[in-house]
PDB file of C-alpha atoms and ligand atoms in Angstrom:
ATOM      1  CA  UNK A   1     113.728  63.969 103.548  1.00  0.00           C
ATOM      2  CA  UNK A   2     111.892  60.871 102.373  1.00  0.00           C
ATOM      3  CA  UNK A   3     110.185  61.092  99.002  1.00  0.00           C
ATOM      4  CA  UNK A   4     106.515  60.408  98.419  1.00  0.00           C
ATOM      5  CA  UNK A   5     106.177  57.308  96.300  1.00  0.00           C
ATOM      6  CA  UNK A   6     103.656  56.843  93.585  1.00  0.00           C
ATOM      7  CA  UNK A   7     103.596  53.322  92.202  1.00  0.00           C
ATOM      8  CA  UNK A   8     101.490  52.990  89.150  1.00  0.00           C
ATOM      9  CA  UNK A   9     100.277  49.832  87.535  1.00  0.00           C
ATOM     10  CA  UNK A  10      99.465  50.522  83.842  1.00  0.00           C
ATOM     11  CA  UNK A  11      99.416  49.157  80.380  1.00  0.00           C
ATOM     12  CA  UNK A  12     100.616  52.440  79.073  1.00  0.00           C
ATOM     13  CA  UNK A  13     103.698  53.526  81.102  1.00  0.00           C
ATOM     14  CA  UNK A  14     104.711  55.914  78.181  1.00  0.00           C
ATOM     15  CA  UNK A  15     101.683  58.143  78.984  1.00  0.00           C
ATOM     16  CA  UNK A  16     103.433  59.080  82.222  1.00  0.00           C
ATOM     17  CA  UNK A  17     106.317  60.847  80.468  1.00  0.00           C
ATOM     18  CA  UNK A  18     103.913  63.671  80.295  1.00  0.00           C
ATOM     19  CA  UNK A  19     104.179  64.429  84.040  1.00  0.00           C
ATOM     20  CA  UNK A  20     107.880  64.921  83.861  1.00  0.00           C
ATOM     21  CA  UNK A  21     107.183  67.999  81.886  1.00  0.00           C
ATOM     22  CA  UNK A  22     104.662  69.775  84.004  1.00  0.00           C
ATOM     23  CA  UNK A  23     106.295  72.646  85.898  1.00  0.00           C
ATOM     24  CA  UNK A  24     105.663  71.963  89.528  1.00  0.00           C
ATOM     25  CA  UNK A  25     105.757  68.234  89.088  1.00  0.00           C
ATOM     26  CA  UNK A  26     109.150  68.411  87.227  1.00  0.00           C
ATOM     27  CA  UNK A  27     110.527  70.429  90.156  1.00  0.00           C
ATOM     28  CA  UNK A  28     109.241  67.951  92.713  1.00  0.00           C
ATOM     29  CA  UNK A  29     110.874  65.122  90.751  1.00  0.00           C
ATOM     30  CA  UNK A  30     114.181  67.031  90.453  1.00  0.00           C
ATOM     31  CA  UNK A  31     114.115  67.742  94.219  1.00  0.00           C
ATOM     32  CA  UNK A  32     113.271  64.128  94.971  1.00  0.00           C
ATOM     33  CA  UNK A  33     110.197  65.138  96.744  1.00  0.00           C
ATOM     34  CA  UNK A  34     108.293  62.505  94.769  1.00  0.00           C
ATOM     35  CA  UNK A  35     109.137  59.299  93.014  1.00  0.00           C
ATOM     36  CA  UNK A  36     107.021  57.902  90.234  1.00  0.00           C
ATOM     37  CA  UNK A  37     107.520  54.141  89.672  1.00  0.00           C
ATOM     38  CA  UNK A  38     105.823  52.529  86.745  1.00  0.00           C
ATOM     39  CA  UNK A  39     104.867  48.817  86.531  1.00  0.00           C
ATOM     40  CA  UNK A  40     104.206  47.888  82.933  1.00  0.00           C
ATOM     41  CA  UNK A  41     101.266  45.468  83.129  1.00  0.00           C
ATOM     42  CA  UNK A  42     102.449  43.886  79.836  1.00  0.00           C
ATOM     43  CA  UNK A  43     105.498  42.542  81.672  1.00  0.00           C
ATOM     44  CA  UNK A  44     103.284  40.635  83.991  1.00  0.00           C
ATOM     45  CA  UNK A  45     101.097  39.260  81.261  1.00  0.00           C
ATOM     46  CA  UNK A  46     100.590  35.525  80.592  1.00  0.00           C
ATOM     47  CA  UNK A  47     102.127  33.230  77.965  1.00  0.00           C
ATOM     48  CA  UNK A  48     104.230  34.081  74.932  1.00  0.00           C
ATOM     49  CA  UNK A  49     101.916  36.943  73.998  1.00  0.00           C
ATOM     50  CA  UNK A  50     101.926  38.419  77.487  1.00  0.00           C
ATOM     51  CA  UNK A  51      98.221  38.371  77.564  1.00  0.00           C
ATOM     52  CA  UNK A  52      96.585  40.922  79.974  1.00  0.00           C
ATOM     53  CA  UNK A  53      92.965  40.871  78.835  1.00  0.00           C
ATOM     54  CA  UNK A  54      90.242  38.443  77.829  1.00  0.00           C
ATOM     55  CA  UNK A  55      86.607  38.337  76.833  1.00  0.00           C
ATOM     56  CA  UNK A  56      84.011  38.917  79.545  1.00  0.00           C
ATOM     57  CA  UNK A  57      82.196  35.818  80.899  1.00  0.00           C
ATOM     58  CA  UNK A  58      78.499  35.957  79.860  1.00  0.00           C
ATOM     59  CA  UNK A  59      79.373  37.798  76.627  1.00  0.00           C
ATOM     60  CA  UNK A  60      79.259  41.567  75.889  1.00  0.00           C
ATOM     61  CA  UNK A  61      81.332  44.032  74.152  1.00  0.00           C
ATOM     62  CA  UNK A  62      85.087  44.543  74.503  1.00  0.00           C
ATOM     63  CA  UNK A  63      87.903  43.062  76.598  1.00  0.00           C
ATOM     64  CA  UNK A  64      88.426  43.081  80.279  1.00  0.00           C
ATOM     65  CA  UNK A  65      91.720  43.132  82.192  1.00  0.00           C
ATOM     66  CA  UNK A  66      92.477  39.674  83.675  1.00  0.00           C
ATOM     67  CA  UNK A  67      93.159  39.485  87.392  1.00  0.00           C
ATOM     68  CA  UNK A  68      96.420  37.485  87.461  1.00  0.00           C
ATOM     69  CA  UNK A  69      98.763  40.159  85.773  1.00  0.00           C
ATOM     70  CA  UNK A  70      97.407  42.939  87.967  1.00  0.00           C
ATOM     71  CA  UNK A  71      97.831  40.769  91.187  1.00  0.00           C
ATOM     72  CA  UNK A  72     101.365  39.842  90.075  1.00  0.00           C
ATOM     73  CA  UNK A  73     102.297  43.495  89.446  1.00  0.00           C
ATOM     74  CA  UNK A  74     100.736  44.575  92.767  1.00  0.00           C
ATOM     75  CA  UNK A  75     102.562  41.904  94.760  1.00  0.00           C
ATOM     76  CA  UNK A  76     105.955  42.986  93.325  1.00  0.00           C
ATOM     77  CA  UNK A  77     105.542  46.447  94.777  1.00  0.00           C
ATOM     78  CA  UNK A  78     107.293  47.113  98.049  1.00  0.00           C
ATOM     79  CA  UNK A  79     104.709  48.508 100.321  1.00  0.00           C
ATOM     80  CA  UNK A  80     105.178  51.011 103.072  1.00  0.00           C
ATOM     81  CA  UNK A  81     102.955  50.780 106.287  1.00  0.00           C
ATOM     82  CA  UNK A  82     101.763  54.224 105.460  1.00  0.00           C
ATOM     83  CA  UNK A  83     100.365  53.436 101.999  1.00  0.00           C
ATOM     84  CA  UNK A  84      97.113  53.333 100.225  1.00  0.00           C
ATOM     85  CA  UNK A  85      95.958  51.612  97.056  1.00  0.00           C
ATOM     86  CA  UNK A  86      93.631  53.483  94.721  1.00  0.00           C
ATOM     87  CA  UNK A  87      91.730  51.881  91.906  1.00  0.00           C
ATOM     88  CA  UNK A  88      90.865  54.209  88.929  1.00  0.00           C
ATOM     89  CA  UNK A  89      87.187  53.615  87.985  1.00  0.00           C
ATOM     90  CA  UNK A  90      84.328  55.784  86.896  1.00  0.00           C
ATOM     91  CA  UNK A  91      82.220  53.812  89.368  1.00  0.00           C
ATOM     92  CA  UNK A  92      84.310  55.117  92.285  1.00  0.00           C
ATOM     93  CA  UNK A  93      83.899  57.998  94.669  1.00  0.00           C
ATOM     94  CA  UNK A  94      84.365  61.288  92.853  1.00  0.00           C
ATOM     95  CA  UNK A  95      87.799  62.806  93.737  1.00  0.00           C
ATOM     96  CA  UNK A  96      87.687  65.942  95.873  1.00  0.00           C
ATOM     97  CA  UNK A  97      90.430  68.297  97.079  1.00  0.00           C
ATOM     98  CA  UNK A  98      89.958  66.982 100.603  1.00  0.00           C
ATOM     99  CA  UNK A  99      90.880  63.450  99.400  1.00  0.00           C
ATOM    100  CA  UNK A 100      94.156  64.835  98.062  1.00  0.00           C
ATOM    101  CA  UNK A 101      94.782  66.582 101.313  1.00  0.00           C
ATOM    102  CA  UNK A 102      94.016  63.478 103.327  1.00  0.00           C
ATOM    103  CA  UNK A 103      96.373  61.350 101.191  1.00  0.00           C
ATOM    104  CA  UNK A 104      99.215  63.891 101.356  1.00  0.00           C
ATOM    105  CA  UNK A 105     100.151  62.683 104.833  1.00  0.00           C
ATOM    106  CA  UNK A 106     100.838  59.136 103.512  1.00  0.00           C
ATOM    107  CA  UNK A 107     104.214  58.205 102.000  1.00  0.00           C
ATOM    108  CA  UNK A 108     103.048  55.924  99.272  1.00  0.00           C
ATOM    109  CA  UNK A 109     100.122  55.689  96.894  1.00  0.00           C
ATOM    110  CA  UNK A 110      99.646  52.688  94.602  1.00  0.00           C
ATOM    111  CA  UNK A 111      97.478  53.528  91.593  1.00  0.00           C
ATOM    112  CA  UNK A 112      95.897  50.825  89.477  1.00  0.00           C
ATOM    113  CA  UNK A 113      94.801  51.973  85.902  1.00  0.00           C
ATOM    114  CA  UNK A 114      92.079  50.047  84.078  1.00  0.00           C
ATOM    115  CA  UNK A 115      91.823  49.931  80.307  1.00  0.00           C
ATOM    116  CA  UNK A 116      89.431  48.656  77.586  1.00  0.00           C
ATOM    117  CA  UNK A 117      86.058  47.650  79.041  1.00  0.00           C
ATOM    118  CA  UNK A 118      87.506  47.747  82.554  1.00  0.00           C
ATOM    119  CA  UNK A 119      88.841  45.019  84.849  1.00  0.00           C
ATOM    120  CA  UNK A 120      87.739  41.720  86.328  1.00  0.00           C
ATOM    121  CA  UNK A 121      85.761  42.460  89.517  1.00  0.00           C
ATOM    122  CA  UNK A 122      88.166  40.521  91.714  1.00  0.00           C
ATOM    123  CA  UNK A 123      90.736  43.283  91.166  1.00  0.00           C
ATOM    124  CA  UNK A 124      88.648  45.445  93.449  1.00  0.00           C
ATOM    125  CA  UNK A 125      89.823  43.436  96.481  1.00  0.00           C
ATOM    126  CA  UNK A 126      93.222  45.141  96.162  1.00  0.00           C
ATOM    127  CA  UNK A 127      91.942  48.631  96.572  1.00  0.00           C
ATOM    128  CA  UNK A 128      91.533  50.664  99.705  1.00  0.00           C
ATOM    129  CA  UNK A 129      89.553  53.199  97.781  1.00  0.00           C
ATOM    130  CA  UNK A 130      87.959  53.324  94.282  1.00  0.00           C
ATOM    131  CA  UNK A 131      88.263  56.698  92.786  1.00  0.00           C
ATOM    132  CA  UNK A 132      86.585  58.438  89.771  1.00  0.00           C
ATOM    133  CA  UNK A 133      87.759  61.759  88.558  1.00  0.00           C
ATOM    134  CA  UNK A 134      84.269  62.780  87.311  1.00  0.00           C
ATOM    135  CA  UNK A 135      81.089  61.496  85.888  1.00  0.00           C
ATOM    136  CA  UNK A 136      82.386  60.646  82.439  1.00  0.00           C
ATOM    137  CA  UNK A 137      84.171  57.704  80.951  1.00  0.00           C
ATOM    138  CA  UNK A 138      87.751  57.844  79.610  1.00  0.00           C
ATOM    139  CA  UNK A 139      89.495  55.067  77.768  1.00  0.00           C
ATOM    140  CA  UNK A 140      91.966  54.351  80.532  1.00  0.00           C
ATOM    141  CA  UNK A 141      92.980  55.088  84.193  1.00  0.00           C
ATOM    142  CA  UNK A 142      96.210  56.913  83.159  1.00  0.00           C
ATOM    143  CA  UNK A 143      94.805  60.407  83.050  1.00  0.00           C
ATOM    144  CA  UNK A 144      92.913  59.867  86.220  1.00  0.00           C
ATOM    145  CA  UNK A 145      96.144  58.542  87.980  1.00  0.00           C
ATOM    146  CA  UNK A 146      98.115  61.519  86.625  1.00  0.00           C
ATOM    147  CA  UNK A 147      95.488  63.943  88.029  1.00  0.00           C
ATOM    148  CA  UNK A 148      95.979  62.412  91.466  1.00  0.00           C
ATOM    149  CA  UNK A 149      99.775  62.528  91.184  1.00  0.00           C
ATOM    150  CA  UNK A 150      99.640  66.145  89.925  1.00  0.00           C
ATOM    151  CA  UNK A 151      97.029  67.401  92.515  1.00  0.00           C
ATOM    152  CA  UNK A 152      98.649  65.648  95.436  1.00  0.00           C
ATOM    153  CA  UNK A 153     102.247  66.615  94.638  1.00  0.00           C
ATOM    154  CA  UNK A 154     101.468  70.326  94.667  1.00  0.00           C
ATOM    155  CA  UNK A 155     100.296  69.919  98.282  1.00  0.00           C
ATOM    156  CA  UNK A 156     103.559  68.405  99.450  1.00  0.00           C
ATOM    157  CA  UNK A 157     105.817  70.765 101.413  1.00  0.00           C
ATOM    158  CA  UNK A 158     108.601  72.247  99.242  1.00  0.00           C
ATOM    159  CA  UNK A 159     106.814  71.734  95.946  1.00  0.00           C
ATOM    160  CA  UNK A 160     105.242  75.079  95.406  1.00  0.00           C
ATOM    161  CA  UNK A 161     107.382  78.223  95.255  1.00  0.00           C
ATOM    162  CA  UNK A 162     105.038  79.903  97.721  1.00  0.00           C
ATOM    163  CA  UNK A 163     103.064  77.708 100.016  1.00  0.00           C
ATOM    164  CA  UNK A 164     100.616  80.573 100.572  1.00  0.00           C
ATOM    165  CA  UNK A 165      99.159  79.930  97.175  1.00  0.00           C
ATOM    166  CA  UNK A 166      97.343  76.958  98.697  1.00  0.00           C
ATOM    167  CA  UNK A 167      95.463  78.968 101.284  1.00  0.00           C
ATOM    168  CA  UNK A 168      92.629  80.790  99.380  1.00  0.00           C
ATOM    169  CA  UNK A 169      92.496  78.703  96.311  1.00  0.00           C
ATOM    170  CA  UNK A 170      89.373  77.076  94.958  1.00  0.00           C
ATOM    171  CA  UNK A 171      88.141  73.923  96.691  1.00  0.00           C
ATOM    172  CA  UNK A 172      90.468  74.431  99.695  1.00  0.00           C
ATOM    173  CA  UNK A 173      87.587  75.862 101.655  1.00  0.00           C
ATOM    174  CA  UNK A 174      84.080  75.477 100.275  1.00  0.00           C
ATOM    175  CA  UNK A 175      84.536  78.628  98.183  1.00  0.00           C
ATOM    176  CA  UNK A 176      86.084  79.215  94.741  1.00  0.00           C
ATOM    177  CA  UNK A 177      88.986  81.635  94.504  1.00  0.00           C
ATOM    178  CA  UNK A 178      88.429  85.335  93.790  1.00  0.00           C
ATOM    179  CA  UNK A 179      89.269  86.776  90.313  1.00  0.00           C
ATOM    180  CA  UNK A 180      92.965  87.384  89.745  1.00  0.00           C
ATOM    181  CA  UNK A 181      94.492  90.108  87.551  1.00  0.00           C
ATOM    182  CA  UNK A 182      98.052  90.959  86.516  1.00  0.00           C
ATOM    183  CA  UNK A 183      99.590  93.721  84.374  1.00  0.00           C
ATOM    184  CA  UNK A 184      98.573  95.657  82.320  1.00  0.00           C
ATOM    185  CA  UNK A 185      95.941  97.681  84.188  1.00  0.00           C
ATOM    186  CA  UNK A 186      93.849  98.161  81.014  1.00  0.00           C
ATOM    187  CA  UNK A 187      93.727  95.459  78.467  1.00  0.00           C
ATOM    188  CA  UNK A 188      91.479  95.947  75.348  1.00  0.00           C
ATOM    189  CA  UNK A 189      89.267  98.204  77.411  1.00  0.00           C
ATOM    190  CA  UNK A 190      88.963  95.733  80.247  1.00  0.00           C
ATOM    191  CA  UNK A 191      90.134  97.447  83.469  1.00  0.00           C
ATOM    192  CA  UNK A 192      91.528  95.893  86.643  1.00  0.00           C
ATOM    193  CA  UNK A 193      89.102  96.771  89.538  1.00  0.00           C
ATOM    194  CA  UNK A 194      90.181 100.005  91.322  1.00  0.00           C
ATOM    195  CA  UNK A 195      90.273  98.331  94.702  1.00  0.00           C
ATOM    196  CA  UNK A 196      93.172  96.045  93.626  1.00  0.00           C
ATOM    197  CA  UNK A 197      95.448  98.995  92.807  1.00  0.00           C
ATOM    198  CA  UNK A 198      94.346 101.119  95.784  1.00  0.00           C
ATOM    199  CA  UNK A 199      97.020  99.751  98.015  1.00  0.00           C
ATOM    200  CA  UNK A 200      94.366  99.419 100.837  1.00  0.00           C
ATOM    201  CA  UNK A 201      94.938  95.850 102.070  1.00  0.00           C
ATOM    202  CA  UNK A 202      91.857  95.764 104.331  1.00  0.00           C
ATOM    203  CA  UNK A 203      89.656  96.765 101.390  1.00  0.00           C
ATOM    204  CA  UNK A 204      91.355  94.327  99.039  1.00  0.00           C
ATOM    205  CA  UNK A 205      90.788  91.494 101.603  1.00  0.00           C
ATOM    206  CA  UNK A 206      87.050  92.423 101.875  1.00  0.00           C
ATOM    207  CA  UNK A 207      86.574  92.632  98.149  1.00  0.00           C
ATOM    208  CA  UNK A 208      88.206  89.248  97.674  1.00  0.00           C
ATOM    209  CA  UNK A 209      86.093  87.668 100.397  1.00  0.00           C
ATOM    210  CA  UNK A 210      82.979  89.112  98.807  1.00  0.00           C
ATOM    211  CA  UNK A 211      83.994  87.898  95.305  1.00  0.00           C
ATOM    212  CA  UNK A 212      84.657  84.434  96.622  1.00  0.00           C
ATOM    213  CA  UNK A 213      81.076  84.202  98.008  1.00  0.00           C
ATOM    214  CA  UNK A 214      79.504  85.800  94.992  1.00  0.00           C
ATOM    215  CA  UNK A 215      81.397  83.708  92.543  1.00  0.00           C
ATOM    216  CA  UNK A 216      80.627  80.432  94.349  1.00  0.00           C
ATOM    217  CA  UNK A 217      76.989  81.298  94.787  1.00  0.00           C
ATOM    218  CA  UNK A 218      76.752  82.018  91.040  1.00  0.00           C
ATOM    219  CA  UNK A 219      78.706  79.077  89.730  1.00  0.00           C
ATOM    220  CA  UNK A 220      78.649  76.386  92.395  1.00  0.00           C
ATOM    221  CA  UNK A 221      75.844  76.747  94.840  1.00  0.00           C
ATOM    222  CA  UNK A 222      76.205  73.053  95.560  1.00  0.00           C
ATOM    223  CA  UNK A 223      79.540  73.695  97.250  1.00  0.00           C
ATOM    224  CA  UNK A 224      78.005  76.071  99.748  1.00  0.00           C
ATOM    225  CA  UNK A 225      75.099  73.850 100.256  1.00  0.00           C
ATOM    226  CA  UNK A 226      77.116  70.757 100.977  1.00  0.00           C
ATOM    227  CA  UNK A 227      79.325  72.628 103.356  1.00  0.00           C
ATOM    228  CA  UNK A 228      76.800  74.544 105.518  1.00  0.00           C
ATOM    229  CA  UNK A 229      73.558  72.683 104.835  1.00  0.00           C
ATOM    230  CA  UNK A 230      71.977  75.920 103.863  1.00  0.00           C
ATOM    231  CA  UNK A 231      68.485  75.711 102.546  1.00  0.00           C
ATOM    232  CA  UNK A 232      69.374  77.188  99.139  1.00  0.00           C
ATOM    233  CA  UNK A 233      66.779  76.994  96.474  1.00  0.00           C
ATOM    234  CA  UNK A 234      68.475  76.087  93.235  1.00  0.00           C
ATOM    235  CA  UNK A 235      66.134  78.292  91.159  1.00  0.00           C
ATOM    236  CA  UNK A 236      66.332  81.281  93.460  1.00  0.00           C
ATOM    237  CA  UNK A 237      68.678  83.700  91.770  1.00  0.00           C
ATOM    238  CA  UNK A 238      68.388  86.704  94.115  1.00  0.00           C
ATOM    239  CA  UNK A 239      71.412  87.760  96.009  1.00  0.00           C
ATOM    240  CA  UNK A 240      70.293  87.349  99.561  1.00  0.00           C
ATOM    241  CA  UNK A 241      73.462  85.578 100.589  1.00  0.00           C
ATOM    242  CA  UNK A 242      75.690  88.553  99.716  1.00  0.00           C
ATOM    243  CA  UNK A 243      73.757  90.808 102.082  1.00  0.00           C
ATOM    244  CA  UNK A 244      74.502  88.699 105.154  1.00  0.00           C
TER     245      UNK A 244
HETATM  246  N1  LIG B 301      83.125  49.713  81.352  1.00  0.00           N
HETATM  247  C1  LIG B 301      83.547  50.421  82.508  1.00  0.00           C
HETATM  248  C2  LIG B 301      84.403  51.654  82.036  1.00  0.00           C
HETATM  249  C3  LIG B 301      85.704  51.301  81.535  1.00  0.00           C
HETATM  250  S1  LIG B 301      86.693  52.634  81.086  1.00  0.00           S
HETATM  251  C4  LIG B 301      82.357  50.896  83.342  1.00  0.00           C
HETATM  252  O1  LIG B 301      81.309  51.143  82.795  1.00  0.00           O
HETATM  253  O2  LIG B 301      82.555  51.131  84.476  1.00  0.00           O
HETATM  254  C5  LIG B 301      88.301  51.954  81.131  1.00  0.00           C
HETATM  255  C6  LIG B 301      89.166  52.257  82.375  1.00  0.00           C
HETATM  256  O3  LIG B 301      89.425  53.631  82.379  1.00  0.00           O
HETATM  257  C7  LIG B 301      88.533  52.019  83.699  1.00  0.00           C
HETATM  258  O4  LIG B 301      88.730  50.771  84.130  1.00  0.00           O
HETATM  259  C8  LIG B 301      89.211  53.084  84.611  1.00  0.00           C
HETATM  260  O5  LIG B 301      90.458  52.628  85.031  1.00  0.00           O
HETATM  261  C9  LIG B 301      89.504  54.189  83.611  1.00  0.00           C
HETATM  262  N2  LIG B 301      88.469  55.321  83.784  1.00  0.00           N
HETATM  263  C10 LIG B 301      87.617  55.744  82.794  1.00  0.00           C
HETATM  264  N3  LIG B 301      86.856  56.751  83.229  1.00  0.00           N
HETATM  265  C11 LIG B 301      87.285  57.035  84.479  1.00  0.00           C
HETATM  266  C12 LIG B 301      87.008  58.004  85.437  1.00  0.00           C
HETATM  267  N4  LIG B 301      86.019  58.931  85.203  1.00  0.00           N
HETATM  268  N5  LIG B 301      87.686  58.029  86.630  1.00  0.00           N
HETATM  269  C13 LIG B 301      88.607  57.092  86.872  1.00  0.00           C
HETATM  270  N6  LIG B 301      89.004  56.140  86.005  1.00  0.00           N
HETATM  271  C14 LIG B 301      88.372  56.102  84.752  1.00  0.00           C
END
């Protein structure tokens, strides 16, 4: 089987050593389900000092990544016809589970990580999509890129021990997952719900379905709203939805 290729352009390739030690991802690497190729931006830098950044035109704080090294690194990557290039930026579309699922049918993702104050605007032309991992600003695109590698790898066939784990989990549907318990039955006076030890599979299924709705309604009404276009009033805390 072909492996899924992640090609990452970064000033900090060492940061990616972390993904080699993350359970499921380690297994995927060992089984050659994925390949992570790192392109050290410094090697594509200019002049004796391998310069990769410069001051912004027009003035302002900090340094900006220059276009030439990133274009050079990008052009050195062998591209498959079934590939996408993602630019990490807090100005991008916020990453959702459905994006990971959509990309999992590709066979290559090229990830471009920014640093410092960001990158020259002309770098945007390389990207098929601009992705943010949330409405906050990190110092570099490495953690966002690792989030994508991690989230996408666990969707690839053969990666998870039990592929059924993907079915009910949070953000797969519009609902969050139900509460999970393992042994012991009683821990510091907190007891596992009776239904889960009843052995009655129908009841367990019903309980879990109910918990998924309740939990999502309580924590993330916005998920239900965006999925079903329900006229939910943000301030209305009564439980009408559970009675349906
Ligand atoms: N000044 C820029 C932010 C620079 S942060 C701005 O206001 O848009 C430096 C780099 O970190 C970015 O180029 C990007 O690659 C990465 N980064 C920071 N926060 C991110 C986020 N939430 N999602 C994705 N990438 C992010």
